Short mmCIF file of C-alpha atoms in Angstrom, two decimals:
data_model
loop_
_atom_site.label_atom_id
_atom_site.label_comp_id
_atom_site.label_asym_id
_atom_site.label_seq_id
_atom_site.Cartn_x
_atom_site.Cartn_y
_atom_site.Cartn_z
CA UNK M 750 119.93 95.87 90.75
CA UNK M 751 118.66 94.20 93.85
CA UNK M 752 115.31 93.12 95.06
CA UNK M 753 114.37 96.19 96.98
CA UNK M 754 115.29 98.11 94.83
CA UNK M 755 113.89 96.26 92.13
CA UNK M 756 110.66 96.47 94.09
CA UNK M 757 111.05 100.19 94.37
CA UNK M 758 111.58 100.83 90.51
CA UNK M 759 107.93 98.63 90.05
CA UNK M 760 106.16 100.79 92.43
CA UNK M 761 107.71 103.94 91.16
CA UNK M 762 106.55 102.89 87.73
CA UNK M 763 103.01 102.29 88.84
CA UNK M 764 102.87 105.54 91.16
CA UNK M 765 103.32 107.85 87.67
CA UNK M 766 100.69 105.68 85.36
CA UNK M 767 98.48 105.78 88.95
CA UNK M 768 99.35 109.87 88.83
CA UNK M 769 98.37 109.83 85.04
CA UNK M 770 95.15 107.77 85.43
CA UNK M 771 93.77 110.11 88.01
CA UNK M 772 94.48 113.40 86.65
CA UNK M 773 92.41 111.66 83.04
CA UNK M 774 89.86 110.55 84.95
CA UNK M 775 89.46 114.00 86.55
CA UNK M 776 89.12 115.71 83.71
CA UNK M 777 86.21 113.14 82.77
CA UNK M 778 84.59 113.83 85.82
CA UNK M 779 85.16 110.67 87.18
CA UNK M 780 86.18 109.49 90.60
CA UNK M 781 87.83 105.70 91.35
CA UNK M 782 87.03 104.12 94.54
CA UNK M 783 89.30 101.38 95.42
CA UNK M 784 87.73 98.53 97.75
CA UNK M 785 90.31 96.57 99.44
CA UNK M 786 89.80 93.46 101.67
CA UNK M 787 90.45 90.12 102.58
CA UNK M 788 88.70 87.12 100.61
CA UNK M 789 85.56 86.65 101.86
CA UNK M 790 84.49 89.53 103.86
CA UNK M 791 81.49 90.23 101.61
CA UNK M 792 82.51 93.33 99.87
CA UNK M 793 81.05 91.84 96.37
CA UNK M 794 77.72 91.73 97.82
CA UNK M 795 77.61 95.10 99.65
CA UNK M 796 78.77 96.95 96.66
CA UNK M 797 76.28 95.33 94.39
CA UNK M 798 73.75 97.02 96.76
CA UNK M 799 75.75 100.04 96.70
CA UNK M 800 75.63 100.26 93.24
CA UNK M 801 71.96 99.56 93.05
CA UNK M 802 71.13 102.47 95.51
CA UNK M 803 73.41 104.69 93.18
CA UNK M 804 70.42 103.86 89.97
CA UNK M 805 68.55 104.43 92.38
CA UNK M 806 69.97 108.11 92.96
CA UNK M 807 70.22 108.89 89.59
CA UNK M 808 74.43 108.98 90.39
CA UNK M 809 76.15 107.43 87.27
CA UNK M 810 78.03 104.59 88.88
CA UNK M 811 80.56 101.66 87.08
CA UNK M 812 82.41 98.70 88.63
CA UNK M 813 85.29 96.65 87.57
CA UNK M 814 86.37 93.72 89.82
CA UNK M 815 89.60 91.97 89.80
CA UNK M 816 89.70 88.09 90.43
CA UNK M 817 92.91 85.55 89.43
CA UNK M 818 89.57 83.82 87.75
CA UNK M 819 86.25 83.46 86.68
CA UNK M 820 83.84 86.17 85.81
CA UNK M 821 81.35 85.43 88.96
CA UNK M 822 81.87 88.17 90.83
CA UNK M 823 80.67 90.53 87.82
CA UNK M 824 78.39 88.34 87.20
CA UNK M 825 76.74 89.00 90.11
CA UNK M 826 77.44 93.04 90.05
CA UNK M 827 76.13 93.40 87.02
CA UNK M 828 72.72 92.31 88.56
CA UNK M 829 72.82 95.98 90.10
CA UNK M 830 72.05 97.59 86.61
CA UNK M 831 75.27 99.33 86.73
CA UNK M 832 77.73 98.90 83.95
CA UNK M 833 80.29 96.13 85.28
CA UNK M 834 83.67 94.63 83.62
CA UNK M 835 85.62 92.02 85.12
CA UNK M 836 89.57 92.00 85.08
CA UNK M 837 91.69 88.59 85.45
CA UNK M 838 95.30 88.83 87.01
CA UNK M 839 95.70 85.42 85.32
CA UNK M 840 97.55 84.62 88.99
CA UNK M 841 98.81 88.38 90.23
CA UNK M 842 97.69 88.61 93.59
CA UNK M 843 96.79 92.47 93.14
CA UNK M 844 96.26 95.46 90.56
CA UNK M 845 98.33 97.57 89.26
CA UNK M 846 97.38 101.19 87.55
CA UNK M 847 98.15 99.46 83.97
CA UNK M 848 95.93 96.95 84.30
CA UNK M 849 93.00 99.27 84.86
CA UNK M 850 93.78 101.90 82.59
CA UNK M 851 93.66 99.12 79.69
CA UNK M 852 90.64 97.41 81.24
CA UNK M 853 88.94 100.58 80.55
CA UNK M 854 90.13 101.58 77.64
CA UNK M 855 86.87 101.77 75.06
CA UNK M 856 84.55 100.95 78.07
CA UNK M 857 83.76 103.09 80.28
CA UNK M 858 80.62 105.22 79.74
CA UNK M 859 80.93 109.12 79.35
CA UNK M 860 78.66 110.31 82.15
CA UNK M 861 80.44 107.63 84.63
CA UNK M 862 80.70 110.26 88.05
CA UNK M 863 81.78 106.92 90.11
CA UNK M 864 83.85 103.80 89.21
CA UNK M 865 84.15 101.41 92.04
CA UNK M 866 87.45 99.36 91.44
CA UNK M 867 86.97 95.73 93.59
CA UNK M 868 90.62 94.63 94.07
CA UNK M 869 91.98 91.07 94.14
CA UNK M 870 90.83 89.90 98.10
CA UNK M 871 94.41 89.86 99.95
CA UNK M 872 95.52 92.54 102.35
CA UNK M 873 99.17 92.69 101.63
CA UNK M 874 100.26 93.35 97.78
CA UNK M 875 97.07 95.51 97.03
CA UNK M 876 97.85 97.84 99.72
CA UNK M 877 100.97 98.59 98.35
CA UNK M 878 100.03 99.89 95.03
CA UNK M 879 97.73 103.38 93.86
CA UNK M 880 95.37 102.68 91.48
CA UNK M 881 94.51 106.43 90.37
CA UNK M 882 92.01 106.25 93.11
CA UNK M 883 90.63 109.11 95.18
CA UNK M 884 89.22 107.26 98.07
CA UNK M 885 90.75 104.10 99.18
CA UNK M 886 88.32 102.20 101.66
CA UNK M 887 89.49 98.95 103.36
CA UNK M 888 86.24 96.39 104.65
CA UNK M 889 87.06 93.61 107.37
CA UNK M 890 84.19 91.32 108.40
CA UNK M 891 83.51 90.66 111.82
CA UNK M 892 84.02 87.18 111.46
CA UNK M 893 87.88 87.94 110.64
CA UNK M 894 88.83 89.32 114.04
CA UNK M 895 89.35 92.28 115.90
CA UNK M 896 93.46 92.34 115.33
CA UNK M 897 93.16 92.36 111.59
CA UNK M 898 94.56 96.12 111.21
CA UNK M 899 97.43 95.28 113.57
CA UNK M 900 98.66 92.32 111.30
CA UNK M 901 97.91 94.53 108.26
CA UNK M 902 99.08 97.97 109.43
CA UNK M 903 100.05 98.81 105.49
CA UNK M 904 96.30 98.18 104.13
CA UNK M 905 94.77 99.70 107.16
CA UNK M 906 97.17 102.47 107.39
CA UNK M 907 96.34 103.40 103.94
CA UNK M 908 92.87 103.65 104.08
CA UNK M 909 90.75 106.52 104.04
CA UNK M 910 87.81 104.95 105.26
CA UNK M 911 87.20 101.53 106.88
CA UNK M 912 84.31 99.44 106.50
CA UNK M 913 83.38 96.68 108.80
CA UNK M 914 80.99 94.42 107.30
CA UNK M 915 78.52 91.44 108.10
CA UNK M 916 77.49 93.04 111.43
CA UNK M 917 74.51 91.30 111.56
CA UNK M 918 77.23 88.18 112.65
CA UNK M 919 78.85 90.55 115.39
CA UNK M 920 77.50 88.74 118.62
CA UNK M 921 77.60 84.58 117.69
CA UNK M 922 81.37 85.98 116.26
CA UNK M 923 81.95 87.17 119.21
CA UNK M 924 83.51 90.74 117.94
CA UNK M 925 85.13 93.06 119.82
CA UNK M 926 83.81 96.49 117.78
CA UNK M 927 85.49 98.90 120.70
CA UNK M 928 88.82 97.19 120.35
CA UNK M 929 88.75 97.13 116.74
CA UNK M 930 88.17 100.62 116.62
CA UNK M 931 91.16 101.15 119.14
CA UNK M 932 93.37 98.61 116.69
CA UNK M 933 92.48 100.66 113.37
CA UNK M 934 93.16 103.64 115.11
CA UNK M 935 96.34 102.65 116.22
CA UNK M 936 97.61 102.11 112.74
CA UNK M 937 95.20 105.20 111.45
CA UNK M 938 94.41 107.94 113.90
CA UNK M 939 91.24 109.35 113.17
CA UNK M 940 89.88 107.46 110.27
CA UNK M 941 86.02 107.18 109.91
CA UNK M 942 85.10 103.53 110.46
CA UNK M 943 81.34 102.31 109.08
CA UNK M 944 79.30 99.29 110.18
CA UNK M 945 77.09 97.72 107.24
CA UNK M 946 75.78 94.88 106.72
CA UNK M 947 74.70 93.91 102.86
CA UNK M 948 71.47 91.45 104.31
CA UNK M 949 69.95 94.82 105.89
CA UNK M 950 71.33 97.33 103.89
CA UNK M 951 72.72 99.09 106.90
CA UNK M 952 75.92 101.38 105.63
CA UNK M 953 74.88 101.12 101.96
CA UNK M 954 73.54 104.71 101.66
CA UNK M 955 76.59 106.27 103.82
CA UNK M 956 79.11 104.25 101.66
CA UNK M 957 77.35 106.26 98.83
CA UNK M 958 77.71 109.20 100.41
CA UNK M 959 81.04 108.94 101.44
CA UNK M 960 81.76 108.17 97.51
CA UNK M 961 80.32 111.20 96.00
CA UNK M 962 81.92 113.39 98.93
CA UNK M 963 85.51 112.62 97.75
CA UNK M 964 84.34 112.95 94.14
CA UNK M 965 82.87 116.77 95.41
CA UNK M 966 86.09 117.45 97.21
CA UNK M 967 88.53 114.31 98.06
CA UNK M 968 88.69 112.71 101.43
CA UNK M 969 88.43 114.88 104.21
CA UNK M 970 91.16 112.33 105.73
CA UNK M 971 94.82 111.91 105.00
CA UNK M 972 96.09 108.34 106.18
CA UNK M 973 99.78 108.29 107.58
CA UNK M 974 100.56 105.76 104.54
CA UNK M 975 98.55 108.14 102.17
CA UNK M 976 98.24 105.50 98.96
CA UNK M 977 98.85 109.30 97.08
CA UNK M 978 100.59 112.05 99.21
CA UNK M 979 100.42 114.80 96.84
CA UNK M 980 97.11 116.87 96.39
CA UNK M 981 94.46 116.48 93.95
CA UNK M 982 92.34 118.74 92.03
CA UNK M 983 88.78 117.72 91.68
CA UNK M 984 87.30 118.92 87.92
CA UNK M 985 84.13 117.29 88.63
CA UNK M 986 80.71 118.84 88.26
CA UNK M 987 77.81 119.32 90.76
CA UNK M 988 76.46 117.15 93.40
CA UNK M 989 74.10 114.63 92.23
CA UNK M 990 71.44 113.71 94.60
#
């Protein structure tokens, strides 16, 4: 078996496990939100704000955060008051569905409505692996450059939602937001782009709203490189306001 065939076999096996996990979570009324970004994008702090906002609004949310080493991010996220678990990949540059399922076993609180998975900081490998998510969000800081979507088309092309982070630094960074939008829509036409800033709270409520919308009806946008092209049935309970 050549390397290409082996990779396809690995991805096919992962897709099967992801589909099974997604169905199991749906039966429990849980929606998985997969967060992808480069290292240093600010997604941990933004996620901490979203988890805290969920708590304020009475939305049962939990988080699984992945890194090659240390539990630093889990400690930071736990300050939000939400249930949090760390997943160490032991050098693997991405998460796979089997790892998520194994880490969730005997842990996820029964009333969980939203499960946020903070993927390993990397826009290459994680983009190819479905984790059983209903909503895939790709984040990018204004300091990373407007051409990121063109450099990483698989990641941005598979996003149901794109988030710009650290918008308070847009001026000093010389960030051209119009060009960024143009580049995103070149690889993923029609995808929604949200501005956010963890420091000021900008976009936090909108992100939570989009996650709840996915829970209650699925993402309205179908990306060209959809991570799970099949249709999902949603068995969630009524919206939590």
